[in-house]
Tab-separated table of C-alpha atoms and ligand atoms in Angstrom:
chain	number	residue	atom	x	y	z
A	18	UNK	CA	81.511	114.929	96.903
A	19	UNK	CA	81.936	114.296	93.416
A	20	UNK	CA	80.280	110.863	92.430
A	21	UNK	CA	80.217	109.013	89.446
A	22	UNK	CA	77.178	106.782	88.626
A	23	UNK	CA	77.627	104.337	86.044
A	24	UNK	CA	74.790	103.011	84.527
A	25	UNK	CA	72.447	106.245	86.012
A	26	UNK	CA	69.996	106.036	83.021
A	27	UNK	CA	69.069	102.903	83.724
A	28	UNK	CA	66.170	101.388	86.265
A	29	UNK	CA	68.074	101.386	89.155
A	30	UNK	CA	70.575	104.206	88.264
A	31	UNK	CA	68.277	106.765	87.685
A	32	UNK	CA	66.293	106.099	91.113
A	33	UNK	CA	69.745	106.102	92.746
A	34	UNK	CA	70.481	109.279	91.383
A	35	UNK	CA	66.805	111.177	92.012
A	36	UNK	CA	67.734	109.467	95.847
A	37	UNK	CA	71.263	111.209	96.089
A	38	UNK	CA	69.714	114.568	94.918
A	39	UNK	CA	67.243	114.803	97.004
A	40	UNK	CA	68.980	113.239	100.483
A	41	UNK	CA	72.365	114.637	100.088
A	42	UNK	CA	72.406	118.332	98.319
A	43	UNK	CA	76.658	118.758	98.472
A	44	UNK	CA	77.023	115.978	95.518
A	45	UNK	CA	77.998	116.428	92.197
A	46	UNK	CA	76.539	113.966	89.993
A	47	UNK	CA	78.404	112.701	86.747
A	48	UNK	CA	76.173	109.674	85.433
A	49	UNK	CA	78.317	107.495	82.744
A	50	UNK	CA	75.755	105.709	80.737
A	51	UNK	CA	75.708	104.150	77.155
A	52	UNK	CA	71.733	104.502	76.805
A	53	UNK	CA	71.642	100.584	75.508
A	54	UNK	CA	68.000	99.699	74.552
A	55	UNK	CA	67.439	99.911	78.717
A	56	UNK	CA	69.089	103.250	78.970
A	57	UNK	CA	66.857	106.338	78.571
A	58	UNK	CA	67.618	109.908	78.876
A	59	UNK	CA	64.225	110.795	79.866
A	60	UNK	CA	65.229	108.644	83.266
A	61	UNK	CA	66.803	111.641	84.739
A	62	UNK	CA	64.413	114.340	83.287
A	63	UNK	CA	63.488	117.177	85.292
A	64	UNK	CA	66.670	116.799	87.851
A	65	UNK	CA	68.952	120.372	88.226
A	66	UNK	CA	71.118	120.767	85.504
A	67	UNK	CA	73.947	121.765	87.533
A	68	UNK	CA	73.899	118.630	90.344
A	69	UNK	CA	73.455	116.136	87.526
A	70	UNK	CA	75.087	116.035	83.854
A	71	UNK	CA	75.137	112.640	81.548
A	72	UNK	CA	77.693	111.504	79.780
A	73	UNK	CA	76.606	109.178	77.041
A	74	UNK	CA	79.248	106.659	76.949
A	75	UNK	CA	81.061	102.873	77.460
A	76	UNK	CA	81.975	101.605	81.360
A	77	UNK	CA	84.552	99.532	78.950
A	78	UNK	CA	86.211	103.030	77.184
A	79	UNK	CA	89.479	102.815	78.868
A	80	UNK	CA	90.378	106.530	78.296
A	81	UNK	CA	86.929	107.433	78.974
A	82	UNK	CA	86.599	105.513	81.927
A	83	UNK	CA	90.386	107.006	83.419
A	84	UNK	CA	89.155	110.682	82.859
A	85	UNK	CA	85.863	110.821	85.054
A	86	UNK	CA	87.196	108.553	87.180
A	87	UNK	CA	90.281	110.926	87.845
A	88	UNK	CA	87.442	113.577	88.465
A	89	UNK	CA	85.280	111.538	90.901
A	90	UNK	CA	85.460	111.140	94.591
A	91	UNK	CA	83.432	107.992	94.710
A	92	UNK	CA	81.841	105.278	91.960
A	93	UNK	CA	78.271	103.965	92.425
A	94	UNK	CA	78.650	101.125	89.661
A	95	UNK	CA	75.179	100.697	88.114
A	96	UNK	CA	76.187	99.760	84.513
A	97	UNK	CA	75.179	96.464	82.950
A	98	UNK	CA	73.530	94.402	81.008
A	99	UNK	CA	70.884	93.256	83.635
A	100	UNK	CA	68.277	90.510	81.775
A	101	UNK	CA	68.497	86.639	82.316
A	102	UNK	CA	66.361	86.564	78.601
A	103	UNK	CA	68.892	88.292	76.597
A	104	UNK	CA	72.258	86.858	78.233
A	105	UNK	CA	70.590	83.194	76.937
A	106	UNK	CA	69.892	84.568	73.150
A	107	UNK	CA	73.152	86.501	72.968
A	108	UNK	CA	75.922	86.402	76.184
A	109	UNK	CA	78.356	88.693	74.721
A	110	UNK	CA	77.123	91.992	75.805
A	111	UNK	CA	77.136	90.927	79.144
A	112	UNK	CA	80.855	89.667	79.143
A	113	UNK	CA	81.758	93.184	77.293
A	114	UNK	CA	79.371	95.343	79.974
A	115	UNK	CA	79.613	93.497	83.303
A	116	UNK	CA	83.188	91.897	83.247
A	117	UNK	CA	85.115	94.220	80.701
A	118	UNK	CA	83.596	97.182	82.588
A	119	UNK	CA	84.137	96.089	85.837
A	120	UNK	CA	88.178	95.286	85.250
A	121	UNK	CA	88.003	98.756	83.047
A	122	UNK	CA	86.544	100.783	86.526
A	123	UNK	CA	88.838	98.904	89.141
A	124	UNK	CA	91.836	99.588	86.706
A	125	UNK	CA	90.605	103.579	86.783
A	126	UNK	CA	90.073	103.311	90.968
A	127	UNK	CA	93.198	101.224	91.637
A	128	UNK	CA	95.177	104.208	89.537
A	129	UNK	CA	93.179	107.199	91.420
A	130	UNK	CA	92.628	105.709	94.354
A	131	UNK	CA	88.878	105.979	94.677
A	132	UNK	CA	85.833	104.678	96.526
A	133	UNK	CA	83.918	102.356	94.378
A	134	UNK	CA	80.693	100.682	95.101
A	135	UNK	CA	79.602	97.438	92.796
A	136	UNK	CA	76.027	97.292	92.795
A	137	UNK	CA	75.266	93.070	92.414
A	138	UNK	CA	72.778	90.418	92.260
A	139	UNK	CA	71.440	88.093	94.544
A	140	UNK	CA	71.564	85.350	91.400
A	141	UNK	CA	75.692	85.228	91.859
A	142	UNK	CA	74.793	82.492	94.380
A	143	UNK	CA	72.614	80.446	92.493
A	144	UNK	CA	69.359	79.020	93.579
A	145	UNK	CA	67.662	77.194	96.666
A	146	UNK	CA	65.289	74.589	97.412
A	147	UNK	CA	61.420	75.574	97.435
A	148	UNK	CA	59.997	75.224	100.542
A	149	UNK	CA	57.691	72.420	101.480
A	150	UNK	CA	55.768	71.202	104.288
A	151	UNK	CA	57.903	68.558	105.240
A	152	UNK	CA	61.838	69.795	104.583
A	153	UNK	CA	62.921	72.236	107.763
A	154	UNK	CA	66.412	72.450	105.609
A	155	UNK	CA	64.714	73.792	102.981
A	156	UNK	CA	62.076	76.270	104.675
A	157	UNK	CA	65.396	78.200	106.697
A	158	UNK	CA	67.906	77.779	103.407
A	159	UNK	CA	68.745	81.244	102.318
A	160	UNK	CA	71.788	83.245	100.717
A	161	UNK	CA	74.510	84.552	103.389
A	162	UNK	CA	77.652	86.425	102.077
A	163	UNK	CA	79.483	83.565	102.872
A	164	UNK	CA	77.030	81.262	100.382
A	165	UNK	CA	79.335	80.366	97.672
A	166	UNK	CA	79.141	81.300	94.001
A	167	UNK	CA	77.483	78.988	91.743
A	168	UNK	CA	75.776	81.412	89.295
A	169	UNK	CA	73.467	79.674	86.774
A	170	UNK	CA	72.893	82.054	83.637
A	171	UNK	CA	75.093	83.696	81.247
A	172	UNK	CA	73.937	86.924	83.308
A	173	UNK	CA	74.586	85.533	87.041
A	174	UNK	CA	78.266	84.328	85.153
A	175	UNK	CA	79.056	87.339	84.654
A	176	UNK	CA	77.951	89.528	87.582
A	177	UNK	CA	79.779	87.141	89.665
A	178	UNK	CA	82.778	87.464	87.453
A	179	UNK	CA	82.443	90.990	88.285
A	180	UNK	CA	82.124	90.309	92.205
A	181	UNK	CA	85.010	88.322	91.876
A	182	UNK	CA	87.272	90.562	90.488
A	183	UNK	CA	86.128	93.689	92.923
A	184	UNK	CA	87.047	90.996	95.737
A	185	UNK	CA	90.898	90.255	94.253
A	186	UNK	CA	91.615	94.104	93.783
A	187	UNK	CA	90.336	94.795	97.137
A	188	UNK	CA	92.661	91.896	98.608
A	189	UNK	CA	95.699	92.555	96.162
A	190	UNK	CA	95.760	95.908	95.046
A	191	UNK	CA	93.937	97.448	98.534
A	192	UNK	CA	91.080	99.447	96.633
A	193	UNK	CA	88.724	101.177	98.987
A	194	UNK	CA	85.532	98.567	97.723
A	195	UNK	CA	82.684	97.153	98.603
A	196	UNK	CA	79.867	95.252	97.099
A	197	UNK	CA	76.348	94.765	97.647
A	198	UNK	CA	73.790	91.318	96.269
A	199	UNK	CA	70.437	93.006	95.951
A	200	UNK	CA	67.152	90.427	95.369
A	201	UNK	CA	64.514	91.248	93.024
A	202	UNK	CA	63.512	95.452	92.347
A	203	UNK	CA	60.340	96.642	91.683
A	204	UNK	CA	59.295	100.410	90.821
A	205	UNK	CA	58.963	103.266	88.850
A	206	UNK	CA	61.390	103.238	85.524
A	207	UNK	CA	61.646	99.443	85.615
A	208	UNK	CA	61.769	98.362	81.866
A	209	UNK	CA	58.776	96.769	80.635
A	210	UNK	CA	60.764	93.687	79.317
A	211	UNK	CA	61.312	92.467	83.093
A	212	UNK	CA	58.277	90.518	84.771
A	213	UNK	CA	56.234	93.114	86.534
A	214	UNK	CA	56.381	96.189	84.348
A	215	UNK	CA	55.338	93.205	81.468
A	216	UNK	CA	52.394	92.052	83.262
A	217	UNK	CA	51.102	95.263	83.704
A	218	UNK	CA	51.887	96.573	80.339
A	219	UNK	CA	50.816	94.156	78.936
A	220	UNK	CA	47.139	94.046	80.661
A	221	UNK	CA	47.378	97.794	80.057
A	222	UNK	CA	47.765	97.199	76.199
A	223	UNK	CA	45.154	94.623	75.521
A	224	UNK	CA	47.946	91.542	75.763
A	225	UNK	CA	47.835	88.493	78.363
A	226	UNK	CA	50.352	88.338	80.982
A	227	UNK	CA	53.044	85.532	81.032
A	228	UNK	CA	53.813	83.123	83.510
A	229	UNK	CA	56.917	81.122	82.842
A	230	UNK	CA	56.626	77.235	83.481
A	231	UNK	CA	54.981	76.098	86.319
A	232	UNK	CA	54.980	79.641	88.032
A	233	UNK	CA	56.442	78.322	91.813
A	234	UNK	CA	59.473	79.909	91.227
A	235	UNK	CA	60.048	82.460	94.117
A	236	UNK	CA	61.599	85.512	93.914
A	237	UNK	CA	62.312	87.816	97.260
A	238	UNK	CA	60.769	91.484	96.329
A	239	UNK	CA	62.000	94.908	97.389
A	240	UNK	CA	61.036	97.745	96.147
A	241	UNK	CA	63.376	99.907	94.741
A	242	UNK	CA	63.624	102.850	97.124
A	243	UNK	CA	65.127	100.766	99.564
A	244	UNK	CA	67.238	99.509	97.295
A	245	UNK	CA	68.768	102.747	96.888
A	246	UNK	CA	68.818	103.919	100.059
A	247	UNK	CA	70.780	101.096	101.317
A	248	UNK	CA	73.170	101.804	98.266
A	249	UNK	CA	73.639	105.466	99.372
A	250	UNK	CA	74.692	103.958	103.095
A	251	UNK	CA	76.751	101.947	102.271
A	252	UNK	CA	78.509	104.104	100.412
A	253	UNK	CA	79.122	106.274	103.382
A	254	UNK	CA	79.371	104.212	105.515
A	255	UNK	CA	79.893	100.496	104.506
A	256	UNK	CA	83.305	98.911	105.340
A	257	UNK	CA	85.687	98.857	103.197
A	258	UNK	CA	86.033	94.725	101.759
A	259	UNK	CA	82.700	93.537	103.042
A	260	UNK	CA	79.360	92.349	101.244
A	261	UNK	CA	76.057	93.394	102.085
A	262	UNK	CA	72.973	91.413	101.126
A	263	UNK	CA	69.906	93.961	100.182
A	264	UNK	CA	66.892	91.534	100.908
A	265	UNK	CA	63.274	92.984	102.321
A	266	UNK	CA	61.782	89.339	103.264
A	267	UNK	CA	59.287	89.440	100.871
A	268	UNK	CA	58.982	86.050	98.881
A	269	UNK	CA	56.333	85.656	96.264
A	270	UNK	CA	55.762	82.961	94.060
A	271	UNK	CA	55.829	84.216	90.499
A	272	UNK	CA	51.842	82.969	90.127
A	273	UNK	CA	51.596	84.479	93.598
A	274	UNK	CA	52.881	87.782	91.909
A	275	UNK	CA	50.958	87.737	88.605
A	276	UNK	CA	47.451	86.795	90.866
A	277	UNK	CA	47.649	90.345	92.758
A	278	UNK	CA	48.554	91.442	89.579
A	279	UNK	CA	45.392	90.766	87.986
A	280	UNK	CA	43.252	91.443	91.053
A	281	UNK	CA	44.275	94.924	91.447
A	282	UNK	CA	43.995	95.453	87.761
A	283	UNK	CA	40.521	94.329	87.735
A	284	UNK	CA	41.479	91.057	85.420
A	285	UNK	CA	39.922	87.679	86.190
A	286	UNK	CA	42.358	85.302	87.911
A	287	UNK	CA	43.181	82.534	84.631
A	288	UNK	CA	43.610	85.418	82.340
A	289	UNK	CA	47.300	84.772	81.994
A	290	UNK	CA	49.107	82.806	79.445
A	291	UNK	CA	51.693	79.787	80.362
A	292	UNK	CA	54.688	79.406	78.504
A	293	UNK	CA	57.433	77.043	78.250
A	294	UNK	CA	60.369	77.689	81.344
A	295	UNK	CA	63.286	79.883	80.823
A	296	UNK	CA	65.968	77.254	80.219
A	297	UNK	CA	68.348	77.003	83.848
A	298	UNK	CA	65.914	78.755	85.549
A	299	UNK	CA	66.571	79.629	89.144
A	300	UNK	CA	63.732	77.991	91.615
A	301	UNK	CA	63.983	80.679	94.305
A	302	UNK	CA	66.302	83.330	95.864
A	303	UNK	CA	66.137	85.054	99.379
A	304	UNK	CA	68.815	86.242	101.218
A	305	UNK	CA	69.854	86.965	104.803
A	306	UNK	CA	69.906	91.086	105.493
A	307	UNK	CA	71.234	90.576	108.869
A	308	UNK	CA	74.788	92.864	108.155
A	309	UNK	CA	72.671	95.742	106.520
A	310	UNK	CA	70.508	95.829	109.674
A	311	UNK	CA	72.758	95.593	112.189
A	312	UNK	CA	75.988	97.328	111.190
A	313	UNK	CA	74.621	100.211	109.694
A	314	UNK	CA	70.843	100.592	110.705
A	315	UNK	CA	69.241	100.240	107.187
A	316	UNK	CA	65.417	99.097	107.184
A	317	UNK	CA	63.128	98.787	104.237
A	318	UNK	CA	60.192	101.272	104.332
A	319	UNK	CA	58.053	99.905	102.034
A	320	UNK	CA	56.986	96.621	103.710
A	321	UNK	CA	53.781	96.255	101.858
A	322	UNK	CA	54.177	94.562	99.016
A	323	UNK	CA	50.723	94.612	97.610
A	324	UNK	CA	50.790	98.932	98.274
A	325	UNK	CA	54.331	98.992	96.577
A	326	UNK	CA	52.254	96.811	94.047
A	327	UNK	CA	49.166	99.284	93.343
A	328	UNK	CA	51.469	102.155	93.327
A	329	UNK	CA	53.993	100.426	90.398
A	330	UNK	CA	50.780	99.934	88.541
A	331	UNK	CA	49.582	103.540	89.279
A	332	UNK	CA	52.970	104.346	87.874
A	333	UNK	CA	52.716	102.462	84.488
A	334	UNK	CA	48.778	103.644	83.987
A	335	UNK	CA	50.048	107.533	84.330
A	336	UNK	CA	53.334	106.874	82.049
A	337	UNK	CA	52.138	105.342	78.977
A	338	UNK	CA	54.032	107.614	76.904
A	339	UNK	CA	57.295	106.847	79.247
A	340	UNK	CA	56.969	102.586	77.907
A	341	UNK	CA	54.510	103.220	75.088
A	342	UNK	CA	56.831	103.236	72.429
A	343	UNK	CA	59.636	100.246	73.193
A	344	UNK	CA	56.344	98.019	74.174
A	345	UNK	CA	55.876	96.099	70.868
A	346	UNK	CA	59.335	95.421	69.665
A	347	UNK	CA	59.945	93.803	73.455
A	348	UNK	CA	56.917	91.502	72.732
A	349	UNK	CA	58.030	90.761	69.033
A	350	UNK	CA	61.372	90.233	70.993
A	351	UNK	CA	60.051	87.618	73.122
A	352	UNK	CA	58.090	86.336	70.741
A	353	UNK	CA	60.957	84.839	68.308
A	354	UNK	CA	62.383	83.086	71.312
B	28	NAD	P1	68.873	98.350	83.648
B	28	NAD	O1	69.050	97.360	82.536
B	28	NAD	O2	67.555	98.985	83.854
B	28	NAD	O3	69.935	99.536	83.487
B	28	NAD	C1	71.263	99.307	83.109
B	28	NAD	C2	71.847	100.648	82.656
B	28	NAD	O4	73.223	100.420	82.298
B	28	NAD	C3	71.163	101.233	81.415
B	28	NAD	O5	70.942	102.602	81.597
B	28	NAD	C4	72.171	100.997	80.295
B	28	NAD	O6	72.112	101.954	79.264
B	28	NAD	C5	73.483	101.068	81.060
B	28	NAD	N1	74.568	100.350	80.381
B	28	NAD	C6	74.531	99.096	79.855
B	28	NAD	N2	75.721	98.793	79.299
B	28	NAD	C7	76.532	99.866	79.503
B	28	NAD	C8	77.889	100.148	79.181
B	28	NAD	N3	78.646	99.263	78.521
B	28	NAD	N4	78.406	101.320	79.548
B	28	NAD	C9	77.645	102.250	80.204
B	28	NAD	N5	76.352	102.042	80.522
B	28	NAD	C10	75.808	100.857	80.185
B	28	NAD	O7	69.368	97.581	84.943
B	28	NAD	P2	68.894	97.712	86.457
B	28	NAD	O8	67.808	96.756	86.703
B	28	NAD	O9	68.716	99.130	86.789
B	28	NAD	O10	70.196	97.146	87.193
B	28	NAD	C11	71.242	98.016	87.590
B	28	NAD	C12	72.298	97.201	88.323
B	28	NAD	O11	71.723	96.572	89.452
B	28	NAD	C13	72.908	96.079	87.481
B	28	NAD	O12	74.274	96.003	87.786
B	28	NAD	C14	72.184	94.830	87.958
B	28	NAD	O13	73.002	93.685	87.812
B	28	NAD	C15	71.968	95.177	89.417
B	28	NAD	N6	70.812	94.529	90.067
B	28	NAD	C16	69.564	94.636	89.521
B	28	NAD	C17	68.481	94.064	90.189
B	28	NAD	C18	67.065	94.169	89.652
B	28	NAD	O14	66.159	93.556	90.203
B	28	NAD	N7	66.804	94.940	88.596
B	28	NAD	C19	68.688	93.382	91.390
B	28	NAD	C20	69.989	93.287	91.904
B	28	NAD	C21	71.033	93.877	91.236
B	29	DAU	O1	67.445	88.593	91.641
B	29	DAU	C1	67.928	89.796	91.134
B	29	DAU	C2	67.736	89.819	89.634
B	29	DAU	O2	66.342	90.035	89.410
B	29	DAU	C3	68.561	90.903	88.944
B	29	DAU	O3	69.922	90.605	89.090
B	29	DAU	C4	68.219	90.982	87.452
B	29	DAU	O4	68.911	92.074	86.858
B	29	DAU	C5	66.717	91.214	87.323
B	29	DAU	O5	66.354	91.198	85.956
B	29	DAU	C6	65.954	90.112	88.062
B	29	DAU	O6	66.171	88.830	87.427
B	29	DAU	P1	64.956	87.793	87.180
B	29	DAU	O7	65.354	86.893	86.086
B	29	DAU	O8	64.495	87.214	88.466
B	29	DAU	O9	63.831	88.877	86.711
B	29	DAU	P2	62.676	88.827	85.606
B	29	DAU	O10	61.866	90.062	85.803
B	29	DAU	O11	63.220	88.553	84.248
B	29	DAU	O12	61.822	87.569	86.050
B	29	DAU	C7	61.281	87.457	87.362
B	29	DAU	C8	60.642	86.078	87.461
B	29	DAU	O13	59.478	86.042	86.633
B	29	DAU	C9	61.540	84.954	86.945
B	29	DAU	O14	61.302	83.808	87.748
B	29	DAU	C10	61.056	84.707	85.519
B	29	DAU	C11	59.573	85.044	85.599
B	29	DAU	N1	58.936	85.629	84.396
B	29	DAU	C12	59.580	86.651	83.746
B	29	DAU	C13	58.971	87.282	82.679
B	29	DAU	C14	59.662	88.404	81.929
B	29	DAU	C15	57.673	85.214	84.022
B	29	DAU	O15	57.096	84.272	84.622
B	29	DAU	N2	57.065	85.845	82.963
B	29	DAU	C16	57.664	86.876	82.276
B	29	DAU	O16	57.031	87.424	81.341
């Protein structure tokens, strides 16, 4: 098989594509990848020259985008502007990236007639009530793929923008499609501007970690490597039109998070700093896995969260050169907003 990965630099991509090359060693990896500020080379480092080759490039290059997809069996679509924090300071990437892109790739399948796979968000559904004590509703409320779309940032806008469009081509045009709404990722090659790979950095470089508003805001945790395996099955073996949800049942709350955090880093519990809430910001996500399980037998392996925890922070403690260098202009970043 000949596969294009879009976006394979990035956090996700590039675990995807270590995944593929070890699990599956008859594919022929073409990664289509910009290398934005979250796009780095040294992502696929070390991988065989002659399964994997990068082309550095735009998902929204028309003429690009129509010659590897000509030359591709199948499209794993990575590619995208992926932070809530930037799409708020400056949305037009995103719409460029995740909708341009998007309509640019399902132009390129519709033509060729191939496989394509659009990797999503959880967030394209909004948000849901915290649980409490008292409201059942709220304790057994989570995201189904029938939930409808009411995304609330500039991002979640424009992933589901994306969604939306892979859904009409599928229904008008009859692409081969299918899309999957992942939760929150955690793991190696995460950059260090998303919450995790910050708190630890920052620990790791003298800095306090932040905790956004009040901190209750849940997020449902899986660690990568699930993540990807589920992508790689359902590319073989998803059905063509349907949505998978990619959800591990792991709810934290954001303090919950930062607190293990800064136990297994040795940090006292109130060394953290509170800042003001990320304007819109979604209360809590979790999602129903139920299609993944059943129809095509995927299970997460890596069920404890506080081992996939230690190892992440192994991870950052034995790549400081890997994060070193970005690290400050990410906190001046934050810092002017
Ligand atoms: P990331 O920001 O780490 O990587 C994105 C990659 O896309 C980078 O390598 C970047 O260079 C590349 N890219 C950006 N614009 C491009 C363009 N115009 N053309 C070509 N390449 C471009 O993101 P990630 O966290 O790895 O997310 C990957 C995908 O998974 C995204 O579609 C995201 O919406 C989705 N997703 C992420 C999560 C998560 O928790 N990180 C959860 C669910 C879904
Ligand atoms: O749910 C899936 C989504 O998860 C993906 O679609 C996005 O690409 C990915 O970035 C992630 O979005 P979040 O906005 O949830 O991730 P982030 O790491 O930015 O923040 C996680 C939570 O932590 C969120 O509630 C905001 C909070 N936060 C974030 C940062 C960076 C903090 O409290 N402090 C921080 O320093």
């Amino acid at each position: 098989m000949r596969l294009l990965v879009t976006g394979g630099a990035g956090f996700i991509g590039s675990n995807f594509v270590r995944y593929v090359v070890q699990h599956a060693p008859d594919v022929q990896i073409t990664v289509l990848d910009k290398l934005t500020y979250a796009g780095n080379r040294a992502n696929l480092a070390g991988l065989p020259a002659d399964r994997v080759r990068l082309v550095v490039g735009d998902v929204a290059d028309a003429a690009l985008v129509d010659r590897l997809v000509r030359a591709s069996d199948a499209v794993m679509h990575l590619a995208a502007e992926s932070h809530n924090d930037r799409s708020l300071v400056d949305p037009q990437p995103f719409i460029d990236t995740n909708i341009v892109g998007t309509y640019t790739l399902l132009e390129a399948v519709r033509r060729y007639d191939v496989r394509f796979h659009q990797v999503s968000t959880d967030e394209v559904y909004g948000d849901l009530p915290l649980r409490t004590d008292t409201d059942q509703s709220a304790h057994d409320a989570v995201f189904t793929a029938q939930s409808r779309y009411q995304p609330s940032s500039p991002y979640s806008a424009s992933k589901a923008a994306a969604d939306l469009l892979v859904r009409a081509w599928v229904h008008s045009f009859g692409i081969r499609a299918t899309i999957s709404n992942c939760s929150n990722n955690y793991g190696p090659y995460q950059h260090v501007e998303k919450f995790i790979p910050r708190a630890i950095t920052n620990i790791l470089t003298g800095r306090r970690p932040v905790l956004y508003g009040d901190g209750r805001n849940v997020r449902d945790w899986i660690h990568v490597a699930d993540h990807v395996a589920a992508l790689w099955l359902i590319l073989q073996r998803g059905e063509v039109g349907q949505t998978y949800l990619v959800g591990a049942h792991c709810e934290r709350s954001n303090r919950s998070v930062l607190a293990a955090i800064l136990r297994a880093m040795g940090r006292p519990a109130d060394d953290f700093v509170t800042v003001k809430d990320r304007p819109g910001h979604d209360r809590r996500y979790a999602l129903d896995n139920s299609a993944l399980v059943r129809d095509l037998g995927w299970q997460p392996q890596h069920r404890n969260f506080d081992q996939g925890l230690a190892a992440t922070i192994d991870w950052y403690r034995t790549h400081t050169s890997w994060w070193q260098a970005g690290k400050a202009a990410v906190e001046a970043a934050y810092g002017q907003h």
